[in-house]
Amino acid sequence: MRAHPAGPLHGNITPPTAAGAPPEELGALDPHVWPRSAERIGGELHLGGLPVTELARTHGTPLFVLDEGDFRSRAGDFADAFDGADVHYASKAFLCGQVARWIADDGLHLDACSGNELSLALAAGFPAERIALHGNNKSLVELQLAVDAGIGHVVVDSFDEIDRLVPLGAARVAAGGSPVPVLIRATVGIEAHTHEFIATAHEDQKFGFSLSTGDALAAARRVVSEPGLHLAGLHSHIGSQIFDTAGFEAAAHRIVGLLGAVREATGQTLEELNLGGGFGIAYLSEDDPVSPSDIAAKLRTVIASECAELGLPVPRLAVEPGRAIAGPGTVTLYEIGTIKPVRLGASGAPGTPLVRNYVSVDGGMSDNIRTALYDASYTCVLANRSSDAPPALCRVVGKHCESGDILVRDLWLPSDVQPGDLLAVAATGAYCWSMASNYNYLLKPPVVAVREGAATEIVRRQTLSDVFALDAVLADLPAPSPAPSQPAPEHAVGVRS
Ligand code: LLP
């Protein structure tokens, strides 16, 4: 029998809880998980020196609150740890004009993975020579944009792409310009997952040139043979949310082997090695990510010893952290709308509470698809006040028409949470806003940067007018009245007494 097209989560299933025992202190802010400026004052969560009720009242909910100091200090941590190397912020994690400017001002580089990410960065004034363009299916238009802008590197991903790039490079050289600097993205046969990595014999995925089949070397030969292209180096990226440095070290070992093979085959000693991103962060207290300085030290050691073994000079290193810069400093604020106790019935394991409270908030999978898509784990706290009420087993869900619309699958919240309270979900800075959708015509939330008691809306809330403007029938109608999720001026949110 075919499964329901919406997947198994569409059916109402009540698996035993994975919440474990209630924590000693409900609502505690583990500094490992929460933004660097997060603190409770008078029971209320403050971010960047501002109380969350004030942020919610001014900007509405759902709301992404980005701790600027956290974001920039994490970027700085990578820059310091990888001193002498190039740190590219992987902008797919979260990009807007303000973030592009912070990254530019703080001296980092930028990884763009589409022509539009590239356009956004350029429009914000990001220096083109510090941008690398990625993508497994770059169009001619995207490549032309990159070449015309004079970006730092095009990270080539296929033979078709090289075919498209060659005439652009030739034209640039014919016009008196320099050849287009290119990195070859190699698939090194390491497939990394959270907490572990496995080496695969072949790489059954769409990115890069396979090392094991010889495609990566063939691509290098091809690029070297083209006067309009300059083979600057190699690139490898093995996955995302990785905790174990062994995967990076194995990949570094293999990619240095390719550097040696390229020199043997072409006589060229490449100057750059980009080891990609993927450094994990703590979503939960038990997550144990590696610090940038430990990662840097390990990678430098492996690269230095592999290069010495092959008699190669140590190339300039580059890395591309996205999540590890953007992820931890942002929380999403939601307002609770309804709470529904659901009996778990006989399927609950012995000792499992028989009731799970479905706590519905005013956003959901349209502003954080990661729980539904990857079964990702998040934590959240009651944010507008503290509570001494005993713990209740909860599941935080969104307002979408989909049973899989879950934000936090299993957690304990004070049993007195109620409609009007604010919840804050931690570590939502990476791949939440950037993967947001308009499913069920919910509108994309704003992003507010907070710092030392000041809040700046760096991305405004999408309006229904923005959405209607795309619709052939609705575009020319008078502007609709404010959407329910927009804050009315006197929106009394989170001020339950
Ligand atoms: N460099 C390359 C070539 C990449 O493909 C990626 C991520 C990064 C760097 C940055 O990886 P990070 O440091 O952020 O882990 N949507 C997924 C993550 C997809 C990552 C795609 N590539 C998620 O929400 O977990």
Coordinates of C-alpha atoms and ligand atoms in Angstrom, one line a residue:
M1 CA 0.0 0.0 0.0
R2 CA 1.3 3.5 -0.8
A3 CA 2.1 5.8 2.0
H4 CA 0.1 9.0 2.4
P5 CA 1.7 11.5 0.0
A6 CA 2.4 13.9 2.8
G7 CA 4.6 11.2 4.5
P8 CA 4.3 9.2 7.6
L9 CA 4.1 12.3 9.8
H10 CA 0.8 13.1 8.3
G11 CA -0.8 10.2 10.1
N12 CA -1.3 10.8 13.8
I13 CA 1.4 8.8 15.5
T14 CA 2.3 9.0 19.1
P15 CA 5.8 7.6 19.5
P16 CA 7.2 7.4 23.0
T17 CA 8.8 10.7 24.1
A18 CA 12.5 11.4 23.6
A19 CA 12.4 14.2 26.1
G20 CA 14.2 12.3 28.8
A21 CA 13.9 13.3 32.4
P22 CA 12.9 16.9 33.1
P23 CA 15.9 19.2 33.6
E24 CA 16.8 20.5 37.1
E25 CA 16.0 24.0 36.2
L26 CA 13.3 24.6 33.5
G27 CA 14.1 27.7 31.4
A28 CA 17.8 27.8 32.2
L29 CA 19.9 29.4 29.4
D30 CA 22.8 27.1 28.7
P31 CA 25.6 29.4 27.4
H32 CA 26.6 26.6 25.1
V33 CA 23.3 26.9 23.2
W34 CA 22.0 30.4 23.7
P35 CA 23.4 33.6 22.2
R36 CA 26.4 35.2 24.0
S37 CA 24.2 38.1 25.2
A38 CA 21.3 36.0 26.4
E39 CA 20.4 36.5 30.1
R40 CA 17.4 36.5 32.3
I41 CA 16.6 39.7 34.1
G42 CA 13.6 39.5 36.5
G43 CA 12.8 36.2 35.0
E44 CA 12.5 37.6 31.4
L45 CA 14.8 36.7 28.6
H46 CA 16.9 39.6 27.4
L47 CA 18.9 39.5 24.1
G48 CA 21.4 42.2 23.2
G49 CA 20.4 44.0 26.4
L50 CA 16.7 44.2 25.4
P51 CA 13.7 42.4 26.9
V52 CA 11.9 40.0 24.6
T53 CA 8.5 41.4 25.4
E54 CA 9.6 44.8 24.1
L55 CA 11.1 43.2 20.9
A56 CA 7.8 41.3 20.4
R57 CA 5.7 44.4 21.0
T58 CA 7.6 46.5 18.6
H59 CA 8.3 44.0 15.8
G60 CA 5.6 41.4 16.3
T61 CA 6.0 37.6 16.2
P62 CA 7.3 35.3 14.8
L63 CA 10.5 37.3 15.0
F64 CA 14.2 36.3 14.4
V65 CA 16.3 38.1 16.9
L66 CA 20.0 38.2 15.9
D67 CA 22.6 39.0 18.5
E68 CA 25.0 41.1 16.4
G69 CA 27.8 40.7 18.9
D70 CA 27.5 36.9 18.8
F71 CA 27.4 36.7 15.0
R72 CA 30.4 39.0 14.6
S73 CA 32.5 37.5 17.4
R74 CA 32.0 34.0 16.0
A75 CA 33.2 35.3 12.6
G76 CA 36.1 36.8 14.4
D77 CA 36.8 33.6 16.3
F78 CA 37.2 31.8 12.9
A79 CA 39.3 34.7 11.4
D80 CA 41.6 34.5 14.5
A81 CA 41.9 30.7 14.5
F82 CA 42.6 30.6 10.8
D83 CA 44.9 33.6 10.8
G84 CA 46.8 33.6 7.5
A85 CA 44.0 31.6 5.8
D86 CA 40.8 32.9 4.1
V87 CA 37.6 32.5 6.0
H88 CA 34.6 32.6 3.7
Y89 CA 31.3 33.1 5.4
A90 CA 28.9 30.6 3.7
S91 CA 26.1 33.0 3.1
K92 CA 23.5 30.3 2.3
A93 CA 23.1 30.0 6.1
F94 CA 21.7 33.5 6.3
L95 CA 22.3 36.5 4.1
C96 CA 21.0 40.1 3.9
G97 CA 22.6 43.4 3.1
Q98 CA 23.6 44.1 6.7
V99 CA 25.2 40.7 7.2
A100 CA 27.1 41.2 3.9
R101 CA 28.4 44.5 5.2
W102 CA 29.4 43.1 8.6
I103 CA 31.3 40.3 6.9
A104 CA 33.0 42.7 4.5
D105 CA 33.9 45.2 7.3
D106 CA 35.3 42.4 9.5
G107 CA 37.6 41.3 6.7
L108 CA 36.1 37.9 5.9
H109 CA 35.4 36.4 2.4
L110 CA 32.0 35.2 1.2
D111 CA 30.8 32.0 -0.3
A112 CA 27.8 32.6 -2.6
C113 CA 26.0 29.6 -4.1
S114 CA 23.8 31.2 -6.6
G115 CA 23.9 34.2 -8.9
N116 CA 21.3 35.9 -6.7
E117 CA 23.4 35.5 -3.5
L118 CA 26.2 37.0 -5.5
S119 CA 24.1 39.9 -6.7
L120 CA 22.9 40.6 -3.2
A121 CA 26.5 40.7 -1.9
L122 CA 27.7 42.9 -4.7
A123 CA 24.7 45.2 -4.3
A124 CA 25.6 45.6 -0.6
G125 CA 29.1 46.6 -1.6
F126 CA 30.9 43.4 -0.8
P127 CA 34.3 43.4 -2.5
A128 CA 34.0 41.1 -5.6
E129 CA 37.6 39.8 -5.2
R130 CA 36.7 38.3 -1.8
I131 CA 33.7 36.2 -3.2
A132 CA 33.7 32.6 -4.4
L133 CA 30.8 31.4 -6.5
H134 CA 29.6 27.8 -5.9
G135 CA 26.8 25.8 -7.5
N136 CA 26.4 22.5 -9.3
N137 CA 24.3 24.1 -12.1
K138 CA 25.6 27.6 -12.7
S139 CA 23.9 29.2 -15.7
L140 CA 25.7 31.2 -18.4
V141 CA 24.1 34.3 -16.9
E142 CA 25.4 33.5 -13.4
L143 CA 28.9 32.8 -14.8
Q144 CA 28.9 36.0 -16.8
L145 CA 27.9 38.0 -13.7
A146 CA 30.8 36.4 -11.8
V147 CA 33.3 37.1 -14.5
D148 CA 32.2 40.6 -15.2
A149 CA 32.3 41.4 -11.5
G150 CA 35.8 40.0 -11.2
I151 CA 35.0 37.7 -8.3
G152 CA 37.8 35.9 -6.4
H153 CA 37.1 32.4 -7.5
V154 CA 34.6 30.4 -9.5
V155 CA 34.4 26.9 -7.9
V156 CA 33.8 24.8 -11.0
D157 CA 31.6 21.7 -10.4
S158 CA 31.2 20.0 -13.8
F159 CA 32.6 19.6 -17.3
D160 CA 29.5 21.4 -18.7
E161 CA 30.3 24.3 -16.5
I162 CA 33.9 24.5 -17.7
D163 CA 32.5 24.5 -21.3
R164 CA 30.3 27.4 -20.4
L165 CA 33.1 29.3 -18.6
V166 CA 35.9 28.9 -21.3
P167 CA 34.5 31.4 -23.8
L168 CA 33.8 33.9 -21.0
G169 CA 37.4 33.6 -19.8
A170 CA 38.7 33.8 -23.4
A171 CA 36.7 37.0 -24.0
R172 CA 38.1 38.5 -20.8
V173 CA 41.7 37.8 -21.8
A174 CA 41.1 39.0 -25.4
A175 CA 39.8 42.3 -23.8
G176 CA 43.1 42.6 -21.9
G177 CA 41.8 41.1 -18.6
S178 CA 43.4 38.3 -16.6
P179 CA 42.2 34.7 -16.8
V180 CA 39.3 33.7 -14.6
P181 CA 40.5 32.2 -11.3
V182 CA 39.1 28.8 -10.8
L183 CA 39.0 26.2 -8.0
I184 CA 38.1 22.6 -8.9
R185 CA 35.5 21.1 -6.5
A186 CA 36.6 17.6 -5.8
T187 CA 34.5 14.9 -4.2
V188 CA 37.0 13.1 -2.1
G189 CA 34.9 10.1 -1.1
I190 CA 34.2 11.2 2.5
E191 CA 30.5 11.5 3.3
A192 CA 30.2 13.2 6.7
H193 CA 27.2 13.0 9.0
T194 CA 26.6 14.5 12.3
H195 CA 28.8 12.7 14.9
E196 CA 30.4 10.3 12.4
F197 CA 31.8 10.0 9.0
I198 CA 32.1 7.2 6.5
A199 CA 34.4 6.8 3.6
T200 CA 32.5 5.8 0.4
A201 CA 33.9 4.0 -2.6
H202 CA 32.0 6.2 -5.0
E203 CA 30.2 9.5 -4.4
D204 CA 26.6 9.1 -5.3
Q205 CA 25.6 12.8 -5.2
K206 CA 25.5 15.8 -7.5
F207 CA 28.4 17.9 -6.4
G208 CA 31.9 18.1 -7.6
F209 CA 34.3 16.0 -9.6
S210 CA 35.0 12.5 -8.3
L211 CA 38.6 11.9 -7.1
S212 CA 38.3 8.1 -7.4
T213 CA 37.2 8.1 -11.1
G214 CA 39.9 10.5 -12.2
D215 CA 37.4 13.2 -13.1
A216 CA 38.9 15.7 -10.7
L217 CA 42.3 15.3 -12.3
A218 CA 40.8 15.4 -15.8
A219 CA 39.0 18.6 -14.9
A220 CA 42.3 20.1 -13.6
R221 CA 44.0 19.2 -16.9
R222 CA 41.2 20.8 -18.9
V223 CA 41.3 24.0 -16.9
V224 CA 45.1 24.3 -17.2
S225 CA 44.8 23.9 -21.0
E226 CA 42.5 26.9 -21.3
P227 CA 44.3 30.3 -21.6
G228 CA 41.2 32.1 -20.4
L229 CA 41.1 30.2 -17.1
H230 CA 43.6 30.1 -14.2
L231 CA 43.6 27.0 -12.0
A232 CA 44.2 28.6 -8.6
G233 CA 43.4 25.6 -6.4
L234 CA 41.2 22.8 -5.2
H235 CA 38.0 22.7 -3.1
S236 CA 36.5 20.0 -0.9
H237 CA 33.4 20.1 1.2
I238 CA 32.2 17.0 3.0
G239 CA 28.9 17.8 4.7
S240 CA 27.3 20.0 7.4
Q241 CA 26.8 20.0 11.2
I242 CA 29.9 17.8 11.7
F243 CA 31.3 17.3 15.2
D244 CA 34.1 14.9 14.5
T245 CA 37.3 16.4 13.0
A246 CA 38.4 13.0 11.7
G247 CA 36.2 13.5 8.6
F248 CA 37.9 16.8 7.8
E249 CA 41.3 15.3 8.4
A250 CA 40.6 12.4 6.1
A251 CA 39.4 14.8 3.4
A252 CA 42.4 17.1 3.8
H253 CA 44.7 14.0 3.4
R254 CA 43.0 13.1 0.1
I255 CA 42.8 16.6 -1.3
V256 CA 46.5 17.1 -0.7
G257 CA 47.0 13.9 -2.6
L258 CA 45.2 15.5 -5.5
L259 CA 47.4 18.5 -5.3
G260 CA 50.3 16.2 -5.8
A261 CA 48.7 14.4 -8.7
V262 CA 47.8 17.8 -10.4
R263 CA 51.4 18.9 -10.1
E264 CA 52.6 15.6 -11.6
A265 CA 50.1 15.7 -14.5
T266 CA 50.3 19.4 -15.3
G267 CA 53.5 20.8 -13.8
Q268 CA 51.4 23.3 -11.8
T269 CA 51.8 23.9 -8.1
L270 CA 48.4 25.2 -7.0
E271 CA 48.3 28.0 -4.5
E272 CA 45.0 27.5 -2.7
L273 CA 43.2 24.7 -0.9
N274 CA 39.6 25.4 0.3
L275 CA 38.4 22.8 2.8
G276 CA 34.8 23.9 2.8
G277 CA 32.5 24.3 5.8
G278 CA 30.3 22.0 7.9
F279 CA 31.5 22.8 11.4
G280 CA 28.8 21.8 13.9
I281 CA 27.1 23.9 16.5
A282 CA 25.2 23.0 19.8
Y283 CA 21.5 23.0 19.3
L284 CA 21.1 21.1 22.6
S285 CA 23.2 21.1 25.8
E286 CA 24.5 17.6 25.0
D287 CA 25.9 18.6 21.6
D288 CA 29.6 19.1 21.7
P289 CA 31.1 21.0 18.8
V290 CA 34.8 21.5 18.2
S291 CA 36.2 25.0 18.6
P292 CA 37.5 26.9 15.6
S293 CA 41.0 26.9 17.1
D294 CA 41.0 23.1 17.5
I295 CA 39.7 22.6 13.9
A296 CA 42.3 25.0 12.6
A297 CA 45.1 23.4 14.5
K298 CA 44.2 19.9 13.3
L299 CA 43.7 20.9 9.7
R300 CA 47.0 22.8 9.6
T301 CA 48.9 19.8 11.1
V302 CA 47.4 17.4 8.5
I303 CA 48.0 19.7 5.6
A304 CA 51.6 20.4 6.7
S305 CA 52.5 16.8 7.1
E306 CA 50.8 15.6 3.9
C307 CA 52.5 18.4 1.9
A308 CA 55.9 17.6 3.4
E309 CA 55.5 14.0 2.4
L310 CA 54.7 15.0 -1.2
G311 CA 57.4 17.7 -1.3
L312 CA 54.7 20.4 -1.9
P313 CA 54.7 23.9 -0.6
V314 CA 51.9 24.4 1.9
P315 CA 49.1 26.1 0.0
R316 CA 47.0 29.0 1.3
L317 CA 44.1 27.5 3.2
A318 CA 40.5 28.6 3.1
V319 CA 37.4 27.4 5.0
E320 CA 33.7 28.2 4.6
P321 CA 31.8 28.1 7.9
G322 CA 28.2 29.1 7.6
R323 CA 26.2 27.6 10.5
A324 CA 29.0 28.0 13.0
I325 CA 29.0 31.8 12.4
A326 CA 25.3 32.5 11.9
G327 CA 23.6 29.7 13.8
P328 CA 24.1 30.2 17.6
G329 CA 23.4 34.0 17.8
T330 CA 19.8 34.0 16.6
V331 CA 16.7 32.9 18.4
T332 CA 13.1 32.9 17.1
L333 CA 10.4 34.4 19.3
Y334 CA 6.9 33.1 18.9
E335 CA 3.7 33.8 20.7
I336 CA 1.7 30.8 22.0
G337 CA -1.8 30.6 20.5
T338 CA -3.4 27.4 21.7
I339 CA -2.4 24.5 23.9
K340 CA -3.9 21.2 23.5
P341 CA -3.3 18.3 25.9
V342 CA -3.2 15.0 23.9
R343 CA -3.4 11.7 25.6
L344 CA -0.6 9.4 24.5
G345 CA -2.6 6.3 25.4
A346 CA -1.2 2.8 25.6
S347 CA 1.7 3.5 23.2
G348 CA 3.6 5.5 25.9
A349 CA 6.5 3.5 27.4
P350 CA 6.2 2.7 31.1
G351 CA 7.0 5.8 33.1
T352 CA 6.1 8.0 30.2
P353 CA 3.6 10.8 31.0
L354 CA 0.3 10.0 29.5
V355 CA -0.3 13.5 28.2
R356 CA 1.6 15.6 25.7
N357 CA 0.8 19.3 25.5
Y358 CA 0.7 20.4 21.9
V359 CA 1.8 24.1 22.2
S360 CA 0.9 25.9 19.0
V361 CA 2.8 29.0 18.0
D362 CA 2.2 31.7 15.4
G363 CA 4.9 30.4 12.9
G364 CA 6.1 26.9 12.1
M365 CA 7.6 25.0 9.2
S366 CA 7.5 28.1 7.0
D367 CA 10.1 29.8 9.2
N368 CA 11.9 26.7 10.4
I369 CA 11.7 23.7 8.1
R370 CA 14.6 21.9 9.7
T371 CA 12.7 19.8 12.2
A372 CA 10.3 18.6 9.6
L373 CA 12.9 18.1 6.9
Y374 CA 15.9 16.7 8.8
D375 CA 14.4 15.7 12.1
A376 CA 16.6 18.4 13.6
S377 CA 16.5 18.9 17.4
Y378 CA 15.9 22.3 18.9
T379 CA 15.3 23.6 22.4
C380 CA 13.2 26.4 23.6
V381 CA 12.2 28.3 26.8
L382 CA 9.4 30.2 28.2
A383 CA 10.8 33.7 27.4
N384 CA 8.6 36.5 28.8
R385 CA 8.7 35.3 32.4
S386 CA 10.1 32.6 34.7
S387 CA 7.9 30.0 36.3
D388 CA 8.1 27.6 39.2
A389 CA 5.3 25.4 37.9
P390 CA 6.2 21.7 37.6
P391 CA 7.4 20.5 34.2
A392 CA 4.9 19.3 31.6
L393 CA 5.8 17.2 28.5
C394 CA 5.3 19.4 25.5
R395 CA 5.7 19.5 21.7
V396 CA 6.0 22.9 20.1
V397 CA 4.2 23.0 16.8
G398 CA 3.4 25.6 14.1
K399 CA 0.1 26.7 12.6
H400 CA 0.5 25.0 9.2
C401 CA -2.0 22.5 7.8
E402 CA 0.4 19.6 8.3
S403 CA 1.0 17.2 11.2
G404 CA 4.7 17.2 10.6
D405 CA 4.8 21.0 11.3
I406 CA 6.8 20.5 14.4
L407 CA 9.4 23.0 15.8
V408 CA 10.6 21.3 18.9
R409 CA 9.6 17.6 19.0
D410 CA 10.0 16.8 22.7
L411 CA 10.7 19.1 25.6
W412 CA 9.6 20.1 29.1
L413 CA 8.0 23.4 29.7
P414 CA 6.4 24.8 32.9
S415 CA 2.9 23.4 33.2
D416 CA 1.5 26.9 33.5
V417 CA 2.5 28.1 30.0
Q418 CA -0.5 29.6 28.3
P419 CA -1.7 31.5 25.3
G420 CA -0.1 34.9 25.1
D421 CA 3.2 33.7 26.5
L422 CA 6.4 34.0 24.4
L423 CA 8.6 31.1 23.5
A424 CA 12.1 31.5 22.3
V425 CA 13.7 28.8 20.2
A426 CA 17.5 28.7 20.3
A427 CA 20.1 28.5 17.5
T428 CA 17.9 29.4 14.6
G429 CA 20.3 31.7 12.8
A430 CA 21.4 29.2 10.1
Y431 CA 19.1 27.7 7.5
C432 CA 15.9 28.9 9.0
W433 CA 15.1 32.4 7.6
S434 CA 17.1 31.4 4.5
M435 CA 14.9 28.4 3.9
A436 CA 11.7 30.1 4.8
S437 CA 8.6 29.7 2.6
N438 CA 5.2 31.1 2.2
Y439 CA 3.5 27.8 2.8
N440 CA -0.2 28.4 3.6
Y441 CA 0.6 32.0 2.7
L442 CA 2.2 32.7 6.0
L443 CA 4.6 35.6 5.7
K444 CA 8.3 35.6 6.2
P445 CA 9.2 37.1 9.6
P446 CA 11.5 40.0 10.1
V447 CA 15.1 39.8 11.4
V448 CA 16.0 42.2 14.1
A449 CA 19.6 42.8 15.1
V450 CA 20.2 43.6 18.7
R451 CA 23.3 45.1 20.3
E452 CA 23.9 46.8 23.6
G453 CA 20.3 47.8 24.1
A454 CA 19.5 48.9 20.5
A455 CA 17.4 47.0 18.0
T456 CA 17.6 47.4 14.2
E457 CA 15.3 45.7 11.8
I458 CA 17.7 44.4 9.2
V459 CA 15.0 42.5 7.2
R460 CA 11.4 43.7 7.5
R461 CA 8.4 41.5 7.8
Q462 CA 7.0 40.4 4.5
T463 CA 3.5 41.8 3.9
L464 CA 0.5 40.4 2.2
S465 CA 1.0 43.2 -0.3
D466 CA 4.4 41.8 -1.1
V467 CA 2.9 38.5 -1.8
F468 CA -0.2 39.8 -3.7
A469 CA 2.2 41.8 -6.0
L470 CA 3.3 38.5 -7.6
D471 CA -0.3 37.4 -8.3
A472 CA -1.7 38.3 -11.7
V473 CA -5.3 38.7 -10.4
L474 CA -4.5 40.4 -7.1
A475 CA -1.5 42.6 -8.0
D476 CA -3.6 45.7 -9.0
L477 CA -6.2 45.5 -6.2
P478 CA -6.0 48.0 -3.4
A479 CA -3.5 47.0 -0.7
P480 CA -5.0 44.4 1.7
S481 CA -5.5 45.1 5.3
P482 CA -2.6 44.0 7.6
A483 CA -2.1 40.3 7.8
P484 CA -2.9 38.8 11.2
S485 CA 0.7 38.1 11.9
Q486 CA 1.7 41.7 11.5
P487 CA 1.8 43.5 14.8
A488 CA -1.0 46.0 15.4
P489 CA 0.4 49.0 17.3
E490 CA -1.1 48.0 20.6
H491 CA -0.4 44.3 20.1
A492 CA -0.2 43.2 23.7
V493 CA 2.1 40.2 23.3
G494 CA 3.7 38.3 26.1
V495 CA 2.4 40.5 28.8
R496 CA 0.4 38.0 30.7
S497 CA 0.3 39.0 34.3
Ligands
LLP1 N1 30.6 25.3 1.7 C1 29.9 24.5 0.8 C2 30.4 24.2 -0.5 C3 28.6 24.1 1.2 O1 27.9 23.3 0.4 C4 28.1 24.4 2.5 C5 26.8 24.0 2.9 C6 28.9 25.2 3.3 C7 30.2 25.6 2.9 C8 28.5 25.7 4.7 O2 28.2 24.6 5.5 P1 28.0 24.9 7.1 O3 29.3 25.4 7.7 O4 26.9 25.9 7.2 O5 27.6 23.6 7.7 N2 20.2 23.2 4.9 C9 21.0 22.3 5.6 C10 22.5 22.6 5.4 C11 22.9 22.6 4.0 C12 24.3 22.9 3.8 C13 24.7 23.0 2.4 N3 26.0 23.4 2.1 C14 20.6 22.4 7.1 O6 19.7 23.1 7.4 O7 21.2 21.7 8.0

